[in-house]
Each structure stands twice: as structure tokens, then as C-alpha cells.
């Protein structure tokens, strides 16, 4: 049996791989969408925070023998705390100014972080092994799927759902949305809005860190891993509609799959297919697929 | 009238003053390489430091003129490399241009060097085009090339039983050269190429490509890529169980890559290279000095950076001038003997001929000291390893 001229086994295999990559895109763009949607910050440091998350996991294991499962909890907390510090020390001063300042600040931060890690660890990359419980692979009939990659899909879908639920369906989420719409009014009700903003940025950073830990066993942990990914992730957010959480998750998964198939049919284009789609989407729907027209 | 003469005299005086300044000014060596991206560890800032060490060890001066080293990051972009080279030659009166990693950038720099008539030594670029169809009288290709990798590494693989090949190729000048050169070797030895896939440079995810390779039923998955791409692809190959059904081999693997992959994962891998730090006493001495500073061992490129600079300075000394044609002809008449290579010579097409080696990665048990990764399998003389005059498309070799 063939689908689009390729054997159905290979087709299903590529679909699966696209889903795995899409899960990464979804999780990273989710953090970006949360930060942009609620705080209006174009967070160019997101890729660097993702890289820091992966390095944190690697350093924990290498220096202190702290394993994968603890790293999964600790590294995002660490990156999240770092995010709070960034917000308190730097970003806070830029609210009310043109968002361009925030973009430049976070971009500069990303360069500094990347440069510092490059100086210390070089670019070749550190290897981080798949945790024992998830080692091995399962034969799905149409392909051999490493257990770890299946776990990545499950974990990231769970995180995406949880984030969406907290922001759209809980009281905390309601405060958050209200606080970013009209800070003064919400503050009058006794809610500490600046703290909430800091924690939101921290949570976005923690999501990037978590994605970093999940990625560490799959790719080499290198200072460049964030900058390699960040542009694609931004494209995902733009296609999904800036700030739309559901949009970024669905677009992330979808683009992972599209990219996977491009690798089969015309591998040379796999690095740019996302941008071609972005151009087409923006022509037809300037606010993105799930964005609200301003 | 008098005034005009005065002006003319002054202009003449200034002109000759400027001319003397040029001849007594510093001898500038410019080095352009990947300082920050995926090839920065195998060459990069440490490679630049090796050129400075070579200058220091030479005494910092040649022909009583101080030596200056300029460095720049080409970011793997040919246009960046070309415009930097042009700028240095035009405004800094550059005496020698050295090219680091990446074939595209080096081909561009060779073009500039030819146009401006300056010596250009390409160290880390793989593409054999530099001394083949794109050869120039001013290019010297120093360390290795894709033909040598294919002949030394590819040959060993086909003879080791890998008859059906599938290529995973980096989609730029170097990858294309390496795939083409390896294909020639495979076919000459009775093997076949059943397919290939081209991936973008610096690809983060290789799983899709590997799944296609797995469907090809080839014996060997040959990676015509380098650095971070090779490492990520090898890692994914292991994860997806590809290593069980086919042999995975890197056609260009540096010692830094083996270190990153881990000796346990790289065990048995065959590697073609021009130099290894643990091959003799001179090499170990150089390596120790490098290790003391960088806490890692030098790659063959970093050793070649040092060697090339030293030998260029020797040639300048012998020629008594930095004049391009005189230095080039002196270099072509020299025999090169140092810790990097023995009895090396430069052929008319610019190819530096020296021994190439086939190494095998030791097992974790055999690897006694840190970075002790290779054992020697074969030593291939330069005349056999590189393009032969009969195969060459370079007009400079045709009499």
C-alpha cells in the first residue's frame, strides 16, 4: 500500500516523527505565546532559556549525579527562577515603552547567554543519555519508535493541556488575563499584579527550560541549540496567531508534521518550509490562524 | 611654476614615504574561519591561537618586520569571507590569507586571492575543487580533502564488506564533493550507491532522513557531513536502531567529534585524517602545550594551522621578500618536515602532498588515557591518497 507515492509504513513513520518534533515546537511556542499574550514581551531569550534548561540537566548529571527525573523537575524551576530575576531586574523597566525595547533586551540576553556557554563548553556538544526507564525502542509495525521519543510526545501534550487549562479555565488564569488587560483595576481588588507578571514570565521561562531537559537526550546539548530553533518557533507563534495559546500548540504540532514530510519529498526545502507557510498564512490571515483581528 | 614643482616634489616624497612604510610595515597574516558555529571547536578561536603561537615561536618578526595576525569569523557565509578577505588585502596590505573550515567560504576566498594575487592557504576546507577544477596559482590546500577522505576511508569500508551505500549528505559544496568523490571510489571497487539524501547544514533533527536510509536496505549509511551534523546523526542512528541493520560511518570525523559522541558509542569507527596528536613525540609535545591551555587535544586542523604558518614564514625568510610569486615558488620548492607532516611537498595544482592515515576508534577498555582514542590501521602516501595528475581537472597540472 502506498500513500502519496511512498510506502504506507514509511508514511506512518514520518508522521510519527513529525509529531515528535511538533511536540517540541508546541511546547516552546507555548511558552512564547504565554509571555507575549499576557505580557506583550517578544521574548527572544526563549531559545537561550531552552538551551540553559538542557545544560542545567547535563551539569546536574555530570557534576552531582542528579538524574533525569529530578532534572525534569529542578531544571525548569531553576530556569523559571532565573526568568523571574530577569523580569524583576530588567524587563520591568521597559513596560509602557515600545515593545521593540523588550525585543532588543531579550535578544541581547540571548547572545550573552549563548556566548557565555560557548566560552565555557565549546560548540561540539555534550552528550546526555536517555534515562534507563525509557531506553530501548518499541516496534510499531511500521517503524521502530524509541520509547524516549514517545514519552516526549506524551509529556509535552500533557504540559500544553495543563497550561491551557490554567490560563483559560481557572481563577488564577482569570486574574492573570484581567491583570494584563487593566492592571490598575485588578490591583484595586487587592491582587498583586507585578508579582503575577513576574511569575508569568518565570513560568514561560520554565516551560522553555522543561523543553530543554526533554530535548537533552535526543540531541547534543550545545550552546547553539536554542538559536537553531528559535526562529522556527517564532514562525510557529506568528502562524498560530501571536499570543494565542491554542493556536501555537496546534500550529506547532502541525508544522512538525509538515516539516517531516518535506524531508521526504524535498529534503533541501525542509529548513524553509515553515517560512513559506508563514508567508502564505500571513497573506490570507494577517493575524495568524487563531489570532483575533486587532 | 615653482609652486607646482614644490607640490609635485612633496607628492613624490609622500608617495615614496608611503612605499617605504609598506615595505617596513608589519607582515600581516589574515585568518578567516568559523569562530562561533558548528565547526568552531575543530578550528575556530583555538586555530587562530595556533597561528599566533607559530608567529611567536618564529620570533614575532620576519625580514626585520613585525608579524601581525588578523582574525575574523566568516559565520559559514561565503560572502562574509570574501568581503573580509578583500578588505584586508586592500586596506591592510595582507601578505598571506589563511582559510579555516567550510568549503564554500574557502572557494570564495580562493577567488579573491587569485584576483588580488596573494598566497592563500586553505586548511580546513574539504572540497577537492580547490585544487581540481577551481585551482589557482595562488591556492595551497594544506590539510586534507574530500578525495583523500574517500580514497582512504571509503576504500577501507568497501574492502571491509560494505557494498551497498546510502549517503546522508550535507547540502553544500563540501557535502556534494565528498559524496561525489566517495561514489567514485565505491564504484571503482565494485560497490553500488542505492540512494542518498541531502540535509541542510546544521540540521537539528535527523530522524526523518535516517528512516529513509533504513528503507533503502543498504549495508552502509555513509555520512558526508561534519561536526555537529555527524554527531547528531550518529546519535539518532543509534537511538532508532539503525546501527543494528546497517553500518554507520562518518567520512569526515574529527577527534573532537569522537570525544562528543563518546568512545563507547564510537568504538570501531574508522576515521581518515591527516594527523593525530598521539602519533609521535613531536606531536605529543605540541598536543600537551595545547591541552594545557584548552583542556582538550588539538584537531588535525589546529596542528595544520600551526604548521602552515611556520612554513610560510620560513619561505618568506628564504625568499627574502613577501612578494607573492617569489614566495609561492619558494614554497613549491620546499620539503616540509615538522610535527605535522614528513616530506610534504606542494604540487603545481596547489595540493600539499603528505601521508594520510586511517585510524580506528579504540574500545573503552583499550583507551587508557583521556583523548587516547585512535589506533593506526594504515598509512597512505600522499601520491595515493590525493587526486592523481591523471584524474585532475586542474589546468596547472597539464603540461
XYZ file of C-alpha atoms in Angstrom:
693
model
C 0.000 0.000 0.000
C 1.267 3.458 -0.851
C 0.235 6.901 0.282
C 1.326 9.817 -1.943
C 3.781 7.556 -3.667
C 5.602 6.393 -0.566
C 5.042 3.061 1.199
C 2.460 3.416 3.984
C 4.975 2.210 6.544
C 7.383 4.993 5.745
C 4.453 7.396 5.614
C 3.263 6.487 9.095
C 6.838 6.592 10.350
C 7.367 10.106 9.072
C 4.015 11.152 10.517
C 5.125 9.890 13.905
C 8.489 11.679 13.705
C 6.781 14.881 12.647
C 4.581 14.596 15.694
C 7.635 14.256 17.960
C 9.245 17.376 16.521
C 5.917 19.134 16.578
C 5.652 18.387 20.279
C 8.883 20.327 20.828
C 7.703 23.214 18.711
C 4.386 23.232 20.536
C 5.965 23.384 23.949
C 8.451 26.088 23.063
C 5.941 28.212 21.231
C 3.503 27.746 24.096
C 5.929 29.490 26.467
C 6.441 32.264 23.924
C 2.712 32.660 23.404
C 2.056 32.872 27.148
C 4.710 35.564 27.573
C 3.581 37.520 24.538
C -0.150 37.074 25.072
C -0.131 38.113 28.695
C 2.850 40.465 28.981
C 3.327 41.787 25.445
C 7.013 40.849 25.540
C 8.579 39.429 22.396
C 10.851 37.068 24.257
C 13.883 36.493 22.067
C 15.678 34.931 25.030
C 13.389 31.913 24.807
C 15.784 29.807 22.773
C 18.625 30.625 25.155
C 16.476 29.646 28.145
C 15.710 26.360 26.410
C 19.450 25.829 25.994
C 20.081 26.731 29.644
C 17.466 24.143 30.667
C 19.277 21.440 28.726
C 22.653 22.493 30.126
C 21.244 22.594 33.652
C 20.160 18.962 33.265
C 23.534 17.985 31.857
C 25.515 19.811 34.559
C 23.369 18.265 37.294
C 24.098 14.811 35.964
C 27.741 15.400 35.167
C 28.751 17.236 38.317
C 26.419 15.967 41.001
C 24.964 12.780 39.604
C 21.429 14.173 39.684
C 19.467 12.016 37.256
C 16.945 12.752 34.547
C 13.740 12.650 36.599
C 14.975 15.111 39.192
C 16.376 17.299 36.436
C 12.949 17.301 34.835
C 11.662 18.988 37.966
C 14.681 21.017 39.098
C 15.965 22.446 35.825
C 12.665 24.153 34.902
C 12.412 25.539 38.445
C 15.925 26.905 38.110
C 15.287 28.420 34.696
C 11.962 29.767 35.946
C 13.659 31.441 38.906
C 16.206 32.888 36.519
C 13.314 34.182 34.433
C 11.838 35.920 37.470
C 15.187 37.580 38.128
C 15.390 38.779 34.515
C 11.885 40.203 34.743
C 12.459 41.925 38.094
C 15.865 43.334 37.206
C 15.483 44.229 33.557
C 12.183 43.762 31.788
C 10.219 45.570 34.490
C 11.838 48.831 33.465
C 10.573 48.572 29.923
C 6.822 48.267 30.436
C 4.920 51.038 28.727
C 7.696 51.568 26.220
C 7.675 50.377 22.633
C 7.798 46.502 22.643
C 10.867 46.862 20.434
C 12.937 47.641 23.544
C 11.914 44.360 25.135
C 12.781 42.536 21.931
C 16.248 44.090 21.832
C 16.848 43.426 25.509
C 15.882 39.769 25.305
C 17.836 39.335 22.081
C 20.918 40.778 23.785
C 20.364 38.480 26.738
C 20.179 35.500 24.415
C 23.502 36.479 22.813
C 25.157 36.882 26.200
C 23.900 33.532 27.493
C 24.897 31.764 24.314
C 28.317 33.399 24.306
C 28.966 32.543 27.949
C 28.113 28.872 27.465
C 30.112 28.746 24.249
C 33.149 30.141 26.012
C 32.839 27.585 28.773
C 31.773 24.455 26.900
C 32.615 24.963 23.214
C 30.209 24.111 20.420
C 30.752 20.374 19.913
C 28.044 19.459 22.345
C 27.780 17.331 25.449
C 26.086 14.002 25.339
C 23.262 13.174 27.703
C 21.980 9.622 27.784
C 18.375 8.547 27.639
C 17.188 7.617 31.163
C 17.203 3.893 31.746
C 13.468 3.541 32.260
C 12.868 4.955 28.789
C 15.748 3.287 26.983
C 15.021 0.923 24.145
C 12.533 1.122 21.377
C 9.123 -0.266 20.519
C 8.362 -1.844 17.202
C 5.160 -0.232 15.986
C 5.000 -2.422 12.917
C 5.619 0.454 10.552
C 8.669 1.758 12.344
C 10.853 1.367 15.378
C 9.973 4.182 17.758
C 12.441 4.925 20.525
C 10.497 4.866 23.794
C 12.007 8.158 24.783
C 10.503 9.965 21.787
C 7.067 8.588 22.598
C 7.470 9.925 26.119
C 8.320 13.370 24.760
C 5.030 13.497 22.869
C 3.028 12.393 25.904
C 4.807 14.792 28.258
C 4.514 17.797 26.037
C 0.852 17.237 25.209
C 0.161 16.969 28.952
C 2.065 20.195 29.674
C 0.305 22.051 26.869
C -3.116 20.954 28.095
C -2.293 21.882 31.691
C -1.067 25.348 30.686
C -4.111 25.992 28.545
C -6.381 24.857 31.394
C -4.702 27.100 33.989
C -4.901 30.205 31.829
C -8.326 29.736 30.291
C -10.273 27.846 32.937
C -9.036 28.725 36.435
C -9.492 31.718 38.703
C -5.733 32.348 38.670
C -5.839 32.439 34.910
C -8.764 34.858 35.001
C -6.838 37.236 37.297
C -3.854 36.946 35.018
C -5.812 37.819 31.919
C -7.621 40.632 33.677
C -4.407 41.960 35.244
C -2.743 42.281 31.891
C -5.796 43.990 30.389
C -6.223 46.557 33.146
C -3.592 46.356 35.864
C -4.909 49.259 37.956
C -8.411 47.883 38.241
C -7.281 44.396 39.226
C -4.806 45.834 41.709
C -7.695 47.732 43.308
C -9.247 44.345 44.108
C -6.157 43.500 46.148
C -4.314 41.367 43.602
C -0.542 41.818 43.453
C -0.204 42.375 39.719
C 3.588 42.978 39.471
C 4.205 39.700 41.306
C 1.795 37.948 38.981
C 3.616 39.353 35.956
C 6.988 38.191 37.291
C 5.651 34.720 37.928
C 4.113 34.567 34.463
C 7.436 35.385 32.824
C 9.046 32.858 35.156
C 6.509 30.233 34.127
C 7.162 30.921 30.446
C 10.886 30.580 31.056
C 10.293 27.362 32.998
C 8.411 25.939 30.005
C 11.438 26.687 27.830
C 13.684 25.037 30.428
C 11.464 21.972 30.550
C 11.601 21.638 26.779
C 15.378 21.841 27.080
C 15.523 18.945 29.519
C 13.214 16.880 27.313
C 15.437 17.614 24.306
C 18.748 16.879 26.018
C 18.772 13.100 25.469
C 17.656 13.427 21.846
C 20.158 15.968 20.531
C 23.605 17.078 21.587
C 23.496 19.654 24.352
C 25.210 22.634 22.726
C 25.113 26.397 23.244
C 23.744 26.739 19.713
C 20.681 24.543 20.187
C 18.471 27.487 21.137
C 19.357 29.831 18.304
C 18.936 26.992 15.816
C 15.353 26.579 16.911
C 14.133 29.987 17.994
C 13.391 31.392 14.539
C 11.242 28.386 13.651
C 9.439 28.671 16.960
C 8.725 32.339 16.349
C 7.329 31.442 12.960
C 5.087 28.902 14.688
C 3.779 31.562 17.055
C 3.183 34.004 14.221
C 1.360 31.414 12.108
C -0.729 30.341 15.080
C -1.618 33.942 15.868
C 0.543 35.985 18.231
C -0.428 35.243 21.798
C -2.966 32.528 21.012
C -2.106 29.571 23.226
C -4.281 27.040 21.484
C -3.034 28.394 18.145
C 0.608 27.884 18.974
C 0.068 24.345 20.241
C -1.900 23.185 17.218
C 0.394 25.001 14.769
C 3.457 23.587 16.495
C 2.261 20.014 16.074
C 1.046 20.658 12.539
C 4.266 22.280 11.352
C 6.344 19.480 12.840
C 4.423 17.077 10.629
C 4.633 19.278 7.525
C 8.373 19.650 8.031
C 8.765 15.897 8.441
C 7.081 15.245 5.102
C 9.131 17.917 3.388
C 12.186 15.956 4.477
C 10.872 13.015 2.482
C 9.686 14.738 -0.664
C 12.200 17.556 -0.977
C 14.754 17.482 1.845
C 16.565 20.608 0.656
C 13.491 22.700 1.469
C 12.901 21.309 4.948
C 14.568 24.278 6.621
C 12.425 26.879 4.901
C 9.038 25.217 4.508
C 7.873 26.749 7.789
C 8.596 30.238 6.479
C 6.882 29.585 3.190
C 3.787 28.564 5.131
C 4.152 31.639 7.304
C 4.205 33.892 4.252
C 1.098 32.241 2.799
C -0.811 32.340 6.094
C 0.027 35.976 6.704
C -1.161 36.899 3.233
C -4.516 35.215 3.785
C -4.957 35.859 7.505
C -2.690 38.675 8.743
C -3.496 37.896 12.397
C -2.484 34.255 12.054
C -4.646 31.134 12.041
C -6.065 31.524 15.530
C -5.346 35.183 16.148
C -8.007 37.761 16.791
C -8.058 40.708 14.422
C -6.914 43.774 16.305
C 55.672 77.137 -11.743
C 57.850 76.923 -8.698
C 54.812 76.217 -6.577
C 53.725 73.378 -8.862
C 57.152 71.791 -8.680
C 57.095 72.062 -4.924
C 53.746 70.331 -4.786
C 54.941 67.656 -7.161
C 58.096 67.131 -5.143
C 56.093 66.869 -1.954
C 53.674 64.437 -3.533
C 56.590 62.360 -4.751
C 58.171 62.484 -1.316
C 54.965 61.461 0.389
C 54.459 58.719 -2.150
C 57.869 57.205 -1.608
C 57.447 57.587 2.121
C 54.245 55.576 1.900
C 56.013 52.982 -0.210
C 58.800 52.542 2.338
C 56.234 52.338 5.094
C 54.592 49.455 3.247
C 57.836 47.550 2.938
C 58.856 48.106 6.509
C 55.365 47.819 7.930
C 54.130 44.650 9.577
C 53.743 41.419 7.639
C 50.060 40.698 8.067
C 48.579 37.222 8.087
C 44.802 37.054 7.930
C 42.853 34.042 9.174
C 39.162 33.639 8.392
C 37.270 30.708 9.857
C 34.124 29.623 11.674
C 34.641 31.151 15.115
C 31.244 30.533 16.640
C 29.134 27.932 14.883
C 29.206 24.183 14.380
C 32.854 23.971 13.252
C 34.268 26.327 15.887
C 35.757 23.577 18.067
C 37.676 21.756 15.359
C 39.297 25.006 14.211
C 37.911 28.368 15.357
C 39.452 30.509 18.100
C 41.940 27.782 19.057
C 43.039 27.541 15.429
C 43.630 31.293 15.411
C 45.675 30.898 18.582
C 47.828 28.242 16.861
C 48.677 30.738 14.116
C 49.678 33.240 16.799
C 51.774 30.587 18.531
C 53.536 29.831 15.271
C 54.297 33.538 14.840
C 55.521 33.825 18.450
C 57.732 30.745 18.137
C 59.159 32.170 14.927
C 60.263 35.187 16.934
C 57.418 37.546 16.075
C 59.411 39.024 13.176
C 60.387 38.128 9.639
C 62.757 40.130 7.387
C 63.031 42.512 10.359
C 59.371 43.357 10.086
C 56.921 42.554 12.869
C 54.270 39.938 12.070
C 50.630 40.688 12.738
C 47.787 38.167 12.789
C 44.268 39.291 11.890
C 41.321 37.006 12.556
C 37.676 37.049 11.527
C 34.547 34.912 11.817
C 33.004 34.070 8.445
C 29.880 32.526 10.044
C 29.956 29.904 7.300
C 28.892 32.541 4.779
C 30.876 32.794 1.568
C 30.057 36.473 1.033
C 31.254 37.396 4.533
C 34.536 35.549 3.960
C 35.060 37.138 0.559
C 34.402 40.694 1.645
C 36.648 40.352 4.705
C 39.472 38.958 2.568
C 39.058 41.764 0.044
C 39.025 44.398 2.759
C 42.194 43.076 4.398
C 44.108 42.807 1.137
C 43.045 46.299 0.012
C 43.394 48.237 3.237
C 45.851 46.186 5.316
C 48.186 45.017 2.558
C 47.713 41.440 3.720
C 50.695 39.184 2.929
C 49.014 35.808 3.425
C 45.414 34.699 3.655
C 44.621 31.511 5.583
C 41.207 29.880 5.267
C 39.775 27.795 8.084
C 36.829 25.438 7.864
C 33.943 25.328 5.362
C 34.324 24.748 1.634
C 32.002 27.451 0.354
C 33.863 30.195 2.159
C 37.261 28.865 1.086
C 36.279 28.661 -2.574
C 35.190 32.297 -2.340
C 38.461 33.319 -0.651
C 40.484 31.448 -3.294
C 38.741 33.575 -5.921
C 39.684 36.800 -4.152
C 43.276 35.661 -3.599
C 43.591 34.833 -7.279
C 42.182 38.187 -8.345
C 44.447 40.108 -5.946
C 47.451 37.811 -6.403
C 48.025 36.870 -2.771
C 49.014 33.473 -1.369
C 46.024 31.624 0.030
C 46.450 28.549 2.229
C 43.261 26.621 2.781
C 43.485 24.469 5.891
C 40.126 23.181 6.999
C 38.036 23.187 3.835
C 37.231 19.745 2.485
C 36.231 20.316 -1.117
C 38.809 18.955 -3.555
C 37.569 21.539 -6.075
C 40.124 23.936 -4.533
C 42.931 22.096 -6.333
C 40.880 20.490 -9.047
C 38.536 22.412 -11.371
C 38.860 25.619 -9.307
C 42.634 25.521 -8.847
C 44.615 28.769 -8.997
C 48.361 29.524 -8.943
C 47.914 31.092 -5.506
C 45.960 28.421 -3.613
C 47.640 25.844 -1.401
C 45.354 23.161 0.006
C 47.085 22.088 3.167
C 45.463 19.516 5.416
C 43.156 17.080 3.617
C 40.433 16.973 1.015
C 37.353 15.012 0.051
C 39.243 12.889 -2.466
C 41.666 11.761 0.225
C 38.837 11.039 2.651
C 37.059 8.992 0.020
C 40.163 7.121 -1.086
C 41.492 6.392 2.396
C 38.261 5.988 4.353
C 35.880 4.883 1.593
C 38.258 2.296 0.220
C 38.683 0.669 3.605
C 34.913 0.484 4.058
C 34.216 -1.140 0.678
C 37.005 -3.643 1.236
C 35.554 -4.287 4.691
C 32.368 -5.580 3.058
C 30.191 -2.511 2.631
C 28.975 -2.921 -0.965
C 25.634 -1.121 -0.977
C 25.932 2.509 0.066
C 23.443 5.125 1.134
C 24.649 8.701 1.619
C 23.495 11.201 4.170
C 24.963 14.372 2.710
C 25.272 17.933 3.959
C 23.703 20.156 1.315
C 26.596 22.458 0.420
C 29.881 22.440 -1.517
C 31.715 20.144 0.898
C 28.976 17.508 1.195
C 28.449 17.377 -2.565
C 32.206 16.983 -3.207
C 32.540 14.271 -0.607
C 29.561 12.287 -1.873
C 30.781 12.511 -5.470
C 34.356 11.520 -4.579
C 33.227 8.638 -2.370
C 30.836 7.424 -5.093
C 33.779 7.212 -7.497
C 35.720 5.104 -5.017
C 32.746 2.850 -4.233
C 32.071 2.160 -7.915
C 35.750 1.589 -8.680
C 35.733 -1.139 -6.022
C 32.624 -2.871 -7.347
C 30.154 -1.371 -4.871
C 26.872 0.392 -5.638
C 25.164 3.509 -4.369
C 21.491 2.753 -3.702
C 20.451 6.234 -2.704
C 21.219 9.445 -0.925
C 19.504 12.225 0.931
C 20.721 15.798 1.248
C 20.126 17.573 4.521
C 20.510 21.298 5.284
C 23.701 22.372 7.056
C 23.325 22.424 10.825
C 20.159 20.313 10.824
C 18.969 19.571 14.344
C 16.833 16.545 13.620
C 17.961 13.604 11.548
C 15.280 11.062 12.337
C 13.325 11.559 9.096
C 16.455 11.202 6.986
C 17.508 8.102 8.881
C 14.133 6.469 8.427
C 14.523 6.938 4.679
C 18.001 5.465 4.839
C 16.673 2.454 6.723
C 14.149 1.808 3.978
C 16.941 1.633 1.393
C 18.266 -1.752 2.587
C 21.859 -0.549 2.101
C 24.770 -2.131 4.014
C 26.249 1.166 4.971
C 24.998 4.581 5.841
C 27.844 6.922 4.936
C 27.702 10.396 6.373
C 29.085 13.015 4.024
C 28.827 15.765 6.600
C 30.890 17.012 9.515
C 30.998 18.318 13.060
C 27.703 18.730 14.877
C 25.763 17.230 11.963
C 27.732 13.987 12.127
C 27.368 13.796 15.892
C 23.609 14.343 15.890
C 23.088 11.908 13.026
C 25.144 9.195 14.722
C 23.309 9.675 17.953
C 19.925 9.393 16.259
C 21.093 6.356 14.259
C 21.810 4.535 17.478
C 18.539 5.608 19.059
C 16.465 4.380 16.121
C 18.235 1.046 15.993
C 19.732 1.734 12.558
C 23.124 0.583 13.768
C 21.629 -2.916 14.076
C 20.660 -3.271 10.444
C 23.412 -1.281 8.772
C 26.880 0.017 9.402
C 27.076 3.731 10.083
C 30.269 5.504 9.080
C 31.379 9.114 9.063
C 33.542 10.071 6.094
C 34.893 13.094 7.933
C 35.210 12.695 11.675
C 37.480 14.802 13.848
C 38.800 13.781 17.225
C 36.543 16.377 18.866
C 33.558 14.601 17.331
C 34.692 11.252 18.713
C 35.017 12.873 22.114
C 31.477 14.267 21.868
C 29.947 11.021 20.675
C 31.774 9.199 23.446
C 34.294 6.439 22.922
C 31.703 3.813 23.904
C 29.380 4.884 21.078
C 32.133 5.454 18.535
C 34.011 2.215 19.131
C 35.242 0.571 15.944
C 34.540 3.603 13.789
C 37.125 4.078 11.042
C 38.418 7.575 10.586
C 40.583 9.069 7.840
C 42.652 12.038 8.953
C 45.897 13.850 8.202
C 47.270 13.888 11.754
C 46.643 12.524 15.242
C 48.050 14.028 18.424
C 49.324 10.720 19.788
C 51.318 9.631 16.724
C 54.857 10.568 17.742
C 56.882 12.535 20.295
C 56.799 15.841 18.403
C 53.043 15.586 18.035
C 52.583 14.743 21.700
C 54.713 17.718 22.666
C 52.568 20.054 20.589
C 49.425 18.404 21.926
C 50.483 18.801 25.523
C 51.028 22.520 25.095
C 47.587 22.771 23.504
C 45.983 20.651 26.203
C 47.458 22.795 28.979
C 45.600 25.764 27.566
C 42.386 24.266 26.226
C 41.857 21.096 28.293
C 41.303 19.146 25.108
C 43.501 17.745 22.388
C 44.162 19.622 19.144
C 42.407 18.537 15.962
C 44.417 17.865 12.826
C 43.304 21.280 11.543
C 44.708 23.122 14.517
C 48.019 21.315 14.054
C 47.934 22.234 10.366
C 47.239 25.903 11.207
C 50.486 25.994 13.176
C 52.474 24.071 10.596
C 51.272 26.133 7.617
C 52.064 29.445 9.288
C 55.553 28.351 10.291
C 56.341 27.040 6.831
C 55.046 30.171 5.145
C 57.296 32.303 7.354
C 60.257 30.061 6.533
C 59.538 30.562 2.846
C 59.374 34.341 3.271
C 62.687 34.233 5.096
C 64.266 32.110 2.369
C 62.851 34.235 -0.453
C 63.863 37.456 1.298
C 60.553 39.070 0.332
C 56.805 38.805 0.807
C 56.265 39.149 -2.939
C 53.550 36.655 -3.805
C 55.097 34.961 -6.831
C 58.526 34.620 -5.235
C 57.111 33.205 -2.003
C 54.865 30.797 -3.911
C 57.749 29.474 -5.965
C 59.874 29.095 -2.820
C 57.060 27.163 -1.136
C 56.731 24.891 -4.176
C 60.431 24.094 -3.963
C 60.396 23.239 -0.259
C 60.174 19.913 1.525
C 58.048 20.106 4.638
C 59.196 18.338 7.747
C 57.724 19.112 11.131
C 55.497 17.571 13.770
C 52.547 17.745 11.391
C 53.948 16.008 8.336
C 57.047 14.335 6.967
C 58.400 15.020 3.485
C 55.408 17.063 2.425
C 55.552 18.768 -0.958
C 53.333 21.184 -2.826
C 52.288 20.160 -6.313
C 51.691 22.591 -9.194
C 47.919 22.483 -8.602
C 48.440 23.676 -5.026
C 47.791 20.299 -3.421
C 50.013 19.673 -0.397
C 51.013 16.036 -0.668
C 51.630 14.255 2.600
C 50.754 10.961 4.269
C 47.130 10.347 5.199
C 46.130 7.913 7.918
C 43.311 5.505 8.525
C 42.554 5.189 12.227
C 40.131 3.020 14.145
C 38.452 4.204 17.331
C 39.572 2.099 20.282
C 37.163 0.364 22.617
C 36.541 1.913 26.012
C 38.821 -0.763 27.504
C 41.732 -0.030 25.167
C 41.509 3.711 25.677
C 43.897 4.208 28.584
C 44.276 7.938 28.956
C 41.861 10.756 28.191
C 41.661 11.511 24.459
C 43.537 8.290 23.671
C 41.041 7.262 21.010
C 42.739 6.041 17.847
C 44.851 3.148 16.752
C 46.583 3.302 13.398
C 45.211 0.969 10.729
C 47.022 2.199 7.635
C 49.319 4.931 6.416
C 48.652 6.023 2.845
C 51.322 8.055 0.988
C 50.169 11.396 -0.406
C 50.537 10.338 -4.054
C 47.990 7.581 -3.484
C 45.688 9.432 -1.109
C 45.055 12.576 -3.113
C 43.881 13.247 -6.666
C 46.408 11.877 -9.151
C 47.646 14.087 -12.000
C 45.792 11.763 -14.399
C 42.472 12.319 -12.584
C 42.973 16.035 -12.117
C 40.945 18.651 -13.974
C 43.361 21.405 -12.942
C 44.904 23.203 -15.922
C 48.093 23.947 -13.949
C 48.935 20.240 -13.862
C 48.554 19.787 -17.621
C 51.740 20.377 -19.445
